[in-house]
XYZ file of C-alpha atoms in Angstrom:
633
model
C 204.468 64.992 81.898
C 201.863 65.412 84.291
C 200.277 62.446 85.844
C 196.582 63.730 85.412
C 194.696 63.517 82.529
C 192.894 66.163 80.737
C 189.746 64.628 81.304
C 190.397 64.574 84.799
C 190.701 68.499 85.200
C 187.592 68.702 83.428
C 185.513 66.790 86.136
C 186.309 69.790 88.626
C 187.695 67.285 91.355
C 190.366 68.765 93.650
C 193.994 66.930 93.366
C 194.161 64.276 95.707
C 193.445 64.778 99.222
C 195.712 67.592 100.563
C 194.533 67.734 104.186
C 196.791 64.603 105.803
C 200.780 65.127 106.191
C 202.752 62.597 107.886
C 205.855 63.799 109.687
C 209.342 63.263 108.352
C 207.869 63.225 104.868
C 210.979 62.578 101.818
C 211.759 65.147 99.240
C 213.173 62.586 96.797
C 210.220 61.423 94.342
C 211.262 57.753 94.818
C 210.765 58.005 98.389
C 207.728 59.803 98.077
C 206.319 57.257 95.856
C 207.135 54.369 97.870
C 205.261 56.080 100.707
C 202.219 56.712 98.606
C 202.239 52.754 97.474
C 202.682 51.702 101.323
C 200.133 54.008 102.257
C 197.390 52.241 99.497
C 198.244 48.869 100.508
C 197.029 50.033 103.860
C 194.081 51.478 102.700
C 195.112 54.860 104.793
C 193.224 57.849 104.249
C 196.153 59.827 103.415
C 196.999 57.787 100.532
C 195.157 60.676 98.119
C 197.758 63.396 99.503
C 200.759 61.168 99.049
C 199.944 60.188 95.425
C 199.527 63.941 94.701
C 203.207 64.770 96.175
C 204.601 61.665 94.609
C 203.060 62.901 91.139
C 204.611 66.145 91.332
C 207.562 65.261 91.955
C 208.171 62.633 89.685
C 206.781 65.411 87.078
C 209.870 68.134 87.900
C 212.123 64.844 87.757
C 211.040 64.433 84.129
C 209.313 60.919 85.054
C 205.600 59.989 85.151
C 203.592 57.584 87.074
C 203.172 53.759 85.745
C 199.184 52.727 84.951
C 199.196 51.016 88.001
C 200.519 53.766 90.627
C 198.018 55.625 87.985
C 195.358 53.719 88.858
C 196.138 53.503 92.759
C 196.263 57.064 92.280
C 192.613 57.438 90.720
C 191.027 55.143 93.199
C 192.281 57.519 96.001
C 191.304 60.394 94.468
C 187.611 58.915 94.203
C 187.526 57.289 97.681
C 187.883 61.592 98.830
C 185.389 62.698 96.512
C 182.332 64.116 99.137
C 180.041 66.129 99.036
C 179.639 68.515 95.579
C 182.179 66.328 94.401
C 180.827 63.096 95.152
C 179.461 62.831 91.098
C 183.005 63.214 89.654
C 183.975 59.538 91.837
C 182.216 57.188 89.380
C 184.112 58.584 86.003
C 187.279 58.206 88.295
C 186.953 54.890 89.257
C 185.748 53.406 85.924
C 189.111 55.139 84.379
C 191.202 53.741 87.300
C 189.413 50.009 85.905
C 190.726 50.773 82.804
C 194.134 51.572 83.688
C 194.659 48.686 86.397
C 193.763 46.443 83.566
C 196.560 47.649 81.264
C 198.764 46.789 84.618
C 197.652 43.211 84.295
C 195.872 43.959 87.952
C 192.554 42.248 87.238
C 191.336 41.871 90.932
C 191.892 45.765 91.191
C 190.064 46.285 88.081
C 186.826 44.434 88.699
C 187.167 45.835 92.663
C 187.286 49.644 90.876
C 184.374 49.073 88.887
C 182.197 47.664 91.343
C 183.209 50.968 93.484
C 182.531 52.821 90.171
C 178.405 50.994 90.381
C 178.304 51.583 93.863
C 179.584 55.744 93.966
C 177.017 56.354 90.524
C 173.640 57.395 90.771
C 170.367 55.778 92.052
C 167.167 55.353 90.486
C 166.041 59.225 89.561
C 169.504 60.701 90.414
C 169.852 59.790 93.422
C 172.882 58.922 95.388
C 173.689 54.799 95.570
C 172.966 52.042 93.435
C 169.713 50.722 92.078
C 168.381 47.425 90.821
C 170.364 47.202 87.506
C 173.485 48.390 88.914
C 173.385 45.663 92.230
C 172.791 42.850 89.167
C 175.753 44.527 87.245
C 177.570 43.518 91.014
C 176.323 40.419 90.850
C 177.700 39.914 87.465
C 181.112 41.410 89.179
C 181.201 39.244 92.349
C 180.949 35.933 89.815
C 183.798 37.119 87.901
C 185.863 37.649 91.089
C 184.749 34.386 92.181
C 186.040 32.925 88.870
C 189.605 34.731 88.560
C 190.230 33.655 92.178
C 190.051 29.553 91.778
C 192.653 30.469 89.210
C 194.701 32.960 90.757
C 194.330 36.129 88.999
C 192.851 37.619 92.200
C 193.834 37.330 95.726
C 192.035 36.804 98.811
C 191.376 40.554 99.898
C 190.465 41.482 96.510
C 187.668 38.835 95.776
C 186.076 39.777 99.427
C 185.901 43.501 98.895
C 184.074 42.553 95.737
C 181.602 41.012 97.051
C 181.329 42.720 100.333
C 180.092 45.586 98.025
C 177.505 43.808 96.553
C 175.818 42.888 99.813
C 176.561 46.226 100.297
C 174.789 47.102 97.656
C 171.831 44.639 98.097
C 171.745 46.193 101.618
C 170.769 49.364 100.146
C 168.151 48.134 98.432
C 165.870 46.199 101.495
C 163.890 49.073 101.915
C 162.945 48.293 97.961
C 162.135 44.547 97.728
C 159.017 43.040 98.487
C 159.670 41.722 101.478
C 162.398 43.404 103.122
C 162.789 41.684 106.069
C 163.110 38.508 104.317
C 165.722 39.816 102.065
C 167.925 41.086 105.002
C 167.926 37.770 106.011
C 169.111 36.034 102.428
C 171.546 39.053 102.878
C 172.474 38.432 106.033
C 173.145 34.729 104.648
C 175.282 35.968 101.822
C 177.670 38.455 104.729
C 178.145 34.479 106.658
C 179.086 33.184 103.816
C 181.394 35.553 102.863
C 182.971 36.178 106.735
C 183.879 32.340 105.990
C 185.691 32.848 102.864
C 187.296 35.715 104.173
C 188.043 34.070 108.436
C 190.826 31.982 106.759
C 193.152 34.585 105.510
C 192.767 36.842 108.893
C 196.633 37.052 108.931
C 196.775 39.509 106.087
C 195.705 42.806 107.670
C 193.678 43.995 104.292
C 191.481 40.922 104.565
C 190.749 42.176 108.262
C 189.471 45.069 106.772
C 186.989 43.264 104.750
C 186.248 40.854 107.819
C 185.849 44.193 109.780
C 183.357 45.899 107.017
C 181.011 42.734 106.817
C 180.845 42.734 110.796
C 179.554 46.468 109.995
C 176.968 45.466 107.568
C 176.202 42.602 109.106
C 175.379 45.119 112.592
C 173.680 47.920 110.562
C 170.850 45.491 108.979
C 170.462 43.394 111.943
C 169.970 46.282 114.259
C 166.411 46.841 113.163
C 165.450 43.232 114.316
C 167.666 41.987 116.809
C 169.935 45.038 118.350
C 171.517 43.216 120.797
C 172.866 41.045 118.085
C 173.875 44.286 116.037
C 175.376 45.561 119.385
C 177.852 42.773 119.214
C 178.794 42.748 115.554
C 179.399 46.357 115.135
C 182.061 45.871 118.753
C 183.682 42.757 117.142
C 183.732 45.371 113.801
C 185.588 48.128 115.695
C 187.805 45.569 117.514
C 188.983 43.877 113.839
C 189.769 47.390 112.313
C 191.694 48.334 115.396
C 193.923 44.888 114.764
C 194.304 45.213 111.634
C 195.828 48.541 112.306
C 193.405 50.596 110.526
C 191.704 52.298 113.307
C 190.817 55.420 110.495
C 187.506 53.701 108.946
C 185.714 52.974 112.314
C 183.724 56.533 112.477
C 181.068 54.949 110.610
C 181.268 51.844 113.268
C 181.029 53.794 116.127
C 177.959 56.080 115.250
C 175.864 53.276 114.122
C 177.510 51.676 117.488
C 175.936 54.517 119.598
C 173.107 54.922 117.752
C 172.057 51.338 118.298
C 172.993 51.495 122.008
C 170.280 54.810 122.240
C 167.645 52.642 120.626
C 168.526 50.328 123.486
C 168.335 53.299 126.211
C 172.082 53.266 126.792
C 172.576 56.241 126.736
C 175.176 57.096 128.824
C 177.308 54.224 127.539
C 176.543 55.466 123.728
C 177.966 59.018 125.037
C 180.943 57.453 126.933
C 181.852 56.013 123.452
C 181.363 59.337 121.221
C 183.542 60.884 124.016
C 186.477 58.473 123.614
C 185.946 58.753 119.484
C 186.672 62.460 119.675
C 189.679 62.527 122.283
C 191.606 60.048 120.152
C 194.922 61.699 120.007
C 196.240 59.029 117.056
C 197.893 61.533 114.883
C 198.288 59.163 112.273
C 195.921 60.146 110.454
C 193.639 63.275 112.261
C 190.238 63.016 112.672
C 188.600 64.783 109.836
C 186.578 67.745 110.313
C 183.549 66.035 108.605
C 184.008 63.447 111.345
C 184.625 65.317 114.214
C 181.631 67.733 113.759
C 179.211 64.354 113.026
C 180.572 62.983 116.638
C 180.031 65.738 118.160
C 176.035 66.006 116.645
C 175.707 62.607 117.751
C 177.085 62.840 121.043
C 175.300 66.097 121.681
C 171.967 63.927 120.424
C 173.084 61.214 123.188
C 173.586 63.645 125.658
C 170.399 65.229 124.924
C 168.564 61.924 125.381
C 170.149 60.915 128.765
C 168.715 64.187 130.142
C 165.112 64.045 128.462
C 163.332 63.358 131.511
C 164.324 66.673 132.948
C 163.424 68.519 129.959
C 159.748 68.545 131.011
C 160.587 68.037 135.069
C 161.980 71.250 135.583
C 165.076 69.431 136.902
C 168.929 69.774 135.623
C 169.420 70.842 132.225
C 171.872 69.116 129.988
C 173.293 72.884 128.072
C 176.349 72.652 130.082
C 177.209 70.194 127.560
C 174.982 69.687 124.676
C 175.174 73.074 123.346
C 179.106 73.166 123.188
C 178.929 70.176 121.391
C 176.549 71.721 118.929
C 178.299 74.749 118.440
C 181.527 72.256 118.156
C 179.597 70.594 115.080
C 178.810 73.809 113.009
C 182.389 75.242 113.814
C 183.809 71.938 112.368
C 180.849 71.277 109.725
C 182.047 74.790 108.584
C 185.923 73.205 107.793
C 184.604 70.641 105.739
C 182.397 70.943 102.463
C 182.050 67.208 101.914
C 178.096 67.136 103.547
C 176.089 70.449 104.694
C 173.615 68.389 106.208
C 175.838 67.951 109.492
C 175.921 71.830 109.631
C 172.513 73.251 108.642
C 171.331 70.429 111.260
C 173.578 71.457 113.983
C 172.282 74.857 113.800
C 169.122 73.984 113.886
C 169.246 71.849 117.072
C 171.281 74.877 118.862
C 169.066 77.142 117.748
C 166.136 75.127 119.139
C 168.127 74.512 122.318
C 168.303 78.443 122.595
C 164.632 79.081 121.546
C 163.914 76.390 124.925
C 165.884 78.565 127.339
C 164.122 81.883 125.670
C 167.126 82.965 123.922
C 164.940 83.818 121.150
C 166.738 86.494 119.047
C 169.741 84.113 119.165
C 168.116 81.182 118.389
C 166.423 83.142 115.262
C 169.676 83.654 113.260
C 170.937 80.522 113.766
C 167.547 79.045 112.582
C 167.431 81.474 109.699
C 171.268 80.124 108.816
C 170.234 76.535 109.187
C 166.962 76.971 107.129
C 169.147 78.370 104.038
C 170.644 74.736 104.017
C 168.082 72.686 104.260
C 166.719 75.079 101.267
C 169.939 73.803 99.482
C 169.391 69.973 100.717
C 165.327 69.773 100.106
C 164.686 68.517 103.212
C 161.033 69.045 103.856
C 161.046 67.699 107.734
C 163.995 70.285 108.181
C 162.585 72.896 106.691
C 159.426 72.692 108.538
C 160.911 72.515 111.806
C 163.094 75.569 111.476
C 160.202 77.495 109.746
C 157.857 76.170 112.787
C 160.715 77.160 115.329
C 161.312 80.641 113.435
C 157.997 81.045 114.216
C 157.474 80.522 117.895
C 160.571 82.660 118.452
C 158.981 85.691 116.108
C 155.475 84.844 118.385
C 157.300 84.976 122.011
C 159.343 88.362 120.790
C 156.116 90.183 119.592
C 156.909 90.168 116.176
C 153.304 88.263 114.881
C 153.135 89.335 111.446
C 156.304 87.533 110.904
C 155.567 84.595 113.238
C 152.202 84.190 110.810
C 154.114 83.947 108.173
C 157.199 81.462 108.713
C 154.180 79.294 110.166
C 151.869 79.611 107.237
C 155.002 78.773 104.513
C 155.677 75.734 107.408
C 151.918 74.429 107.078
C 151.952 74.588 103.231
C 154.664 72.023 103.324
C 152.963 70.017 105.778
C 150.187 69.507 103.908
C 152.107 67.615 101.605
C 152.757 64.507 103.711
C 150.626 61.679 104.459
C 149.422 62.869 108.029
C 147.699 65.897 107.389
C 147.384 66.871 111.501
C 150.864 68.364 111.050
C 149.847 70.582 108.645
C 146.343 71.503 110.549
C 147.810 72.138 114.241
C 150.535 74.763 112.063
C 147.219 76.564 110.335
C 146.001 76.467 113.552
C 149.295 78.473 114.628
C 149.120 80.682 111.855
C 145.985 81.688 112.590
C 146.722 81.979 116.172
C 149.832 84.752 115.320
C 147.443 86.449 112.506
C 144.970 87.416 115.587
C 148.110 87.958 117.867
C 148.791 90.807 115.072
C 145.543 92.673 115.269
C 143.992 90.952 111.844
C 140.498 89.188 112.865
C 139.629 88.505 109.549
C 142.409 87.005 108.295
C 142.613 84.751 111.383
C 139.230 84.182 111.500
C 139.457 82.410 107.866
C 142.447 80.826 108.702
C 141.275 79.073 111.533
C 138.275 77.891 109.283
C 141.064 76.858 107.229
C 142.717 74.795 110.272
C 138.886 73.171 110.932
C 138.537 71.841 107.085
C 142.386 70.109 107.514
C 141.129 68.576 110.870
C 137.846 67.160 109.263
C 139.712 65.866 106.497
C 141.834 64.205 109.159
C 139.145 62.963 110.738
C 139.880 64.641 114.370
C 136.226 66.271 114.897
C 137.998 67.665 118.387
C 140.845 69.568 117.326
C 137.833 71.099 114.185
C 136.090 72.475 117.460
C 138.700 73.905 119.344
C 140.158 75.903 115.893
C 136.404 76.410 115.176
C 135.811 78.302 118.794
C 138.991 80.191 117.915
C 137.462 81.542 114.911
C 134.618 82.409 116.738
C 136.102 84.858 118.879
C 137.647 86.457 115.894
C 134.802 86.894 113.838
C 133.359 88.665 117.179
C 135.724 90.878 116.849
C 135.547 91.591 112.783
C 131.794 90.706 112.338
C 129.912 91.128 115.619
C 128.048 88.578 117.996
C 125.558 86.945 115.787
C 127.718 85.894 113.388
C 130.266 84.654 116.238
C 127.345 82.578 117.427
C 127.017 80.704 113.911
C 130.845 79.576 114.435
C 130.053 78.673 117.835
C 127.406 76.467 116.914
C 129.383 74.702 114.050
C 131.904 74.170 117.090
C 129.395 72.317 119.256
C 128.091 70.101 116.465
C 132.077 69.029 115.822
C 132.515 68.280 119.238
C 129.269 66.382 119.050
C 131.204 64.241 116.497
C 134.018 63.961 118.395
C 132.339 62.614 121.301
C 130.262 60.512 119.486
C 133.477 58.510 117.556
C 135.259 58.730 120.980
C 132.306 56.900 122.696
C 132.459 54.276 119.831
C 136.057 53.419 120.262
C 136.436 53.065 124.292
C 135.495 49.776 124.343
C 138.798 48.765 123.208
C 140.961 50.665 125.176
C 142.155 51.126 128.966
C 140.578 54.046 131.091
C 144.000 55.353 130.662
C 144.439 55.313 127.156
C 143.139 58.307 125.532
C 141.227 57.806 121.904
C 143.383 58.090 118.387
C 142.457 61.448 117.761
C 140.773 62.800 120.985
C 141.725 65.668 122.724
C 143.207 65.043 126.299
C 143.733 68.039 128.790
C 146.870 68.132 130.408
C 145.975 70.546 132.754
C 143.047 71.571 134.970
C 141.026 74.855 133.685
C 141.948 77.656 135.962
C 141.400 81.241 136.522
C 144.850 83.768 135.327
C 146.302 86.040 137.032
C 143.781 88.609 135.377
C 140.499 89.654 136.785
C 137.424 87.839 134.469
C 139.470 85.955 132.028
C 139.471 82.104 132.548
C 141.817 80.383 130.450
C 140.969 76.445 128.587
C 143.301 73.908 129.250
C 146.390 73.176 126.612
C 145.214 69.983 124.749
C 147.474 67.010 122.858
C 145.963 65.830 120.389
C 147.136 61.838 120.385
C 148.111 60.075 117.118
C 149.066 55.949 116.596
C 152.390 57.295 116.278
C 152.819 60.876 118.048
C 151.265 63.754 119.670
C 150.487 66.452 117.680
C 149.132 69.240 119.861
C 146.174 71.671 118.971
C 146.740 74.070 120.858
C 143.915 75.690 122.803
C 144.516 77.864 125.561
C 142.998 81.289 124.518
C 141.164 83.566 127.048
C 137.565 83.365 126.819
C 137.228 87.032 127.822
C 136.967 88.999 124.291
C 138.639 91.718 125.831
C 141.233 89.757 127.092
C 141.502 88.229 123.593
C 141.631 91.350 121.631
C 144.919 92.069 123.878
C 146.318 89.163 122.889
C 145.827 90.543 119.332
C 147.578 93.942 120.052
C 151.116 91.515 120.690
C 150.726 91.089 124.294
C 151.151 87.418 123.941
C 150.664 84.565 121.786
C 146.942 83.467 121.994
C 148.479 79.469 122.159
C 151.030 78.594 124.663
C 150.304 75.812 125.873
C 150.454 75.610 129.763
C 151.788 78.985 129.856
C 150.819 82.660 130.664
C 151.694 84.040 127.367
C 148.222 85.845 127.082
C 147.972 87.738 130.419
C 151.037 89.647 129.516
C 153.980 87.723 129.770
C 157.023 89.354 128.314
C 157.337 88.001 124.969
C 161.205 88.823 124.498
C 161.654 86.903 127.925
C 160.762 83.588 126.563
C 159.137 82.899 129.745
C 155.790 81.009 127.889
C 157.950 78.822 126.578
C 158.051 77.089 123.105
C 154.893 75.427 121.695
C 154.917 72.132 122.854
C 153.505 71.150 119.273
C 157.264 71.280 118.277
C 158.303 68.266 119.611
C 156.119 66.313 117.609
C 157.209 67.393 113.774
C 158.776 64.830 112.146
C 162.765 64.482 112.762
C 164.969 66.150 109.918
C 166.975 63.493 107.798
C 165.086 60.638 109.554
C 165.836 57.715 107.764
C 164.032 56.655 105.064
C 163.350 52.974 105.323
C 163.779 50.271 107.988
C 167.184 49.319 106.646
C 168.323 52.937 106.200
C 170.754 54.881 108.340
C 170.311 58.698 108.672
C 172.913 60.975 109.262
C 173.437 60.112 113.219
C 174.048 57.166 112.193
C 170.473 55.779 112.946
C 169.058 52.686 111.509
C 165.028 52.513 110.871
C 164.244 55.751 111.650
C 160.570 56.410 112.331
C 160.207 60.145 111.324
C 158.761 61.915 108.251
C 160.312 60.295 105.370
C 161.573 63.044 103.493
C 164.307 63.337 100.812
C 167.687 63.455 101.780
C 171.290 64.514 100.152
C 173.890 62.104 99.070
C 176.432 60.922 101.536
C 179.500 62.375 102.828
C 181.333 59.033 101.207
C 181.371 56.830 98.865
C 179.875 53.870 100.500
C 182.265 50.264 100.439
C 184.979 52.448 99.744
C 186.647 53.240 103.164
């Protein structure tokens, strides 16, 4: 008799967790299923793999499995459900319910279908629970309450019941009216339940709990008080360690480095990722999902201990960041259960080639990575590969293409609140359409970039693509009408002037305007006879730097070079236009690129993104379901 129901093939799940092994496994089905039992009761990760070998054996023996070892069975299927199969864990669990209730194993059953709430879909499809379903919890957590004054449920089981409602209510602060007063009332409700639990530290499954509501407890504190969150999520790492389940603590220790980053330890949040992914414990592996988010995160810590040099000219941090990031796709490319980790590690590597001019490298892995993000919907991801994509197409003298990826980049842009995103790429795209030899078609496209910077109220950054546009209409329509554009340019910058002289009064001589232009470099003659090149401008925002770029020659025969695919017409700081090898990457990227909005940011204050960062502050954008079921390790 086999031990799976029909219904259960029919979801598409695979068997049980095949990937974990222990050594000196039995043959004889008793054996095996006395491992698989011991394994549950441990909460061990390779308790999926061991009910599937149990099952089969009993099934040549002519026996079956009991409802209960059914059950256990179900939940451990549904705990490995990830990625594409992260749907099918719901339908699991709720049959798992059903079957620990025919056991007589009523603590199970209510603890199943609060895991079945948590793993089904949010409010329009998306992954996690909404409002109903955390009130269905609530409804859960009372009857747990209720069957342990008389009995019928033990310690452990009543605490991981209502651990995953505050999970659940966690989940939701990003929702309420006030969320930082309801992370407080739920930070209230994880005290109260750490003193239910603190009694009955002795039995090593309650440790687990205790060790998961030090977890919460760090994640939703970290936004207001991260020294406080540092100390929770260490005391949560410690408790799993002592209750001898070291396997759940990957979560703990990226949201452990991630808050130590936020803190500017960098070093110390890379000394931790380090130790994470030399763990030799065979018992059981790291998984390949884990292992390749590690190594993103530790290649983003990395990455941020050696920022200052990144514009300094001083030691790079490749020697290590990039073998960490190829280390993440190899290992994203193992595992199925979230393509995020992979589409995003490609992306940074190919960005961290595109920075050291590797550009023809850099543009198949950023072609790769884009086709995931495609898959994922990511509109911050998608923009920034599209955006990279095209500065590499713009430095290797392909501009036709370059116009492109940055024109299909602005169009989703222009779809988020701050519209200067979407401007300074028109901008671009119009900037790579003259770099290709078609005046007209940049000249209305940096008209194009003007209206978005109106509409964003940056008169500045209107001039600058308005002068642009002038010296491509010189080119397609002749001098008078170049002098119209010109003089539409001055009366911008008129405006400009006039709103940045109105708002000085509250600022420092050091602070520049919202919205002004600031030149970070002095105008100075090229290397070519009669061409004087504009300072690169930022462009500063409340909460970034979006540059407009504006460093094309004012010669107009030096310009219509620049059109032929001699160089970009917009590299900020660089010498892109006088003839610069484009395949050399010697320009450099567009320093505009630094200031999209990060990929998967998170999408709340209460929110963790897939570095395991709380409160992100880039784009919000939507995001893909987890790689796990969450309350469920």
């Amino acid at each position: 008799m086999s031990s799976r129901s029909p219904d259960e093939f029919r979801l598409g799940v695979r068997p049980y967790d095949q990937g974990f092994r222990g050594g000196d496994e039995p043959e004889d089905p008793h054996e095996l299923l006395h491992r698989a039992r011991r394994l549950t009761a441990e909460g061990h990760p390779g308790a999926g793999g061991a009910w599937e070998r149990a099952a089969t054996a009993l099934r040549r023996a002519g026996g079956a499995l009991t409802p209960g070892d059914h059950a256990d069975a179900l939940d451990a299927t549904a705990l490995d459900c990830r990625g594409a199969a992260l749907p099918a864990a719901g339908p699991l669990f709720f049959r798992a319910a059903d079957l620990h209730e025919q056991a007589g194993r009523r603590g199970k059953a209510l603890i199943s279908r609060a895991r079945a709430l948590v793993a089904g879909p949010g409010p329009g499809g998306g992954p996690g629970p909404g409002a109903t379903a955390c009130a269905r919890l609530a409804e859960l957590r009372e009857r747990a309450t209720a069957l342990h004054a008389v009995g019928q449920a033990d310690t452990a089981e009543t605490a991981t019941v209502r651990l995953l409602h505050a999970r659940a209510r966690a989940d939701l602060l990003d929702t309420a009216p006030d969320p930082v007063a309801e992370a407080g009332a739920v930070r209230e409700e994880l005290d109260r339940l750490l003193a239910f639990a603190a009694p009955h530290r002795a039995d090593p499954a309650v440790l687990g709990v205790l060790a998961d509501t030090l977890a919460v407890l760090g994640r939703i504190t970290a936004p207001d008080d991260p020294a406080a969150a540092l100390s929770r999520l260490r005391a949560s790492i410690d408790e799993h360690r002592a209750a001898g389940r070291p396997w759940p603590a990957t979560e703990q220790q990226l949201l452990l480095s991630a808050v130590l980053r936020t803190t500017g330890a960098y070093e110390e949040a890379a000394t931790l990722l380090r130790a994470a992914l030399a763990s030799e414990v065979p018992d059981p592996p790291l998984r390949a999902g884990d292992r390749a988010r590690l190594c993103l995160a530790l290649a983003r810590s990395v990455a941020g201990a050696g920022e200052p040099w990144r514009t300094t000219g001083g030691p790079e941090v490749a020697d290590e960041e990039m073998p960490l990031l190829a280390e993440s796709v190899h290992h994203s490319g193992e595992a199925s259960d979230d393509v995020r980790v992979g589409a995003l590690a490609r992306l940074r590597l190919g960005v961290a080639y595109a920075e050291r001019g590797r550009c023809r490298e850099a543009s198949t892995l950023l072609e790769r990575a884009l086709a995931g993000f495609s898959e994922e919907g990511d509109t911050a991801a998608r923009v920034r590969a599209r955006a990279w994509l095209g500065d590499c197409a713009l430095r290797l003298g392909e501009s036709g293409r370059a116009s492109r990826e940055y024109a299909l980049a602005a169009v989703e842009a222009l779809a988020w609140d701050d519209r200067r995103h979407g401007a300074a790429l028109s901008h671009r795209t119009a900037d790579a359409l003259g770099a290709a030899g078609m005046p007209e078609k940049a000249a209305r496209a940096y008209e194009r970039a003007a209206d978005l910077w109106r509409a964003a109220g940056d008169h500045n950054a209107a001039a600058r693509s308005l002068r642009a546009r002038s010296r491509q209409v010189r080119i397609a329509w002749g001098d008078v009408a170049a002098e119209v554009v010109l003089a539409e340019a001055a009366r911008e910058a008129a405006r400009g002037r006039r709103e940045s002289a109105g708002s000085t009064g509250s600022r420092t001589a050091h602070d520049p305007p919202v919205g002004t232009a600031v030149p970070v470099e002095h105008a100075r003659p090229t290397s070519v006879a009669g061409e004087t090149r504009r300072p690169a401008h930022e462009v500063h925002s409340g909460d970034g730097t979006v540059v407009a770029c504006d460093g094309a020659p004012t010669d107009v025969a030096a310009q219509a070079g620049s059109e032929s695919g001699t160089g970009s017409g917009c590299e900020a700081g660089s010498e892109t236009d006088s003839g610069v090898d484009q395949g050399s990457g010697a320009g450099g990227p567009w320093p505009g690129l630094r200031e999209l909005p990060e990929p998967f940011g998170s999408r709340g204050r209460y929110q963790v993104n897939v570095y395991g960062e709380v409160g992100g502050t880039g784009q919000r954008a939507a995001t893909a379901a987890g790689t796990r079921v969450q309350g469920c390790e």
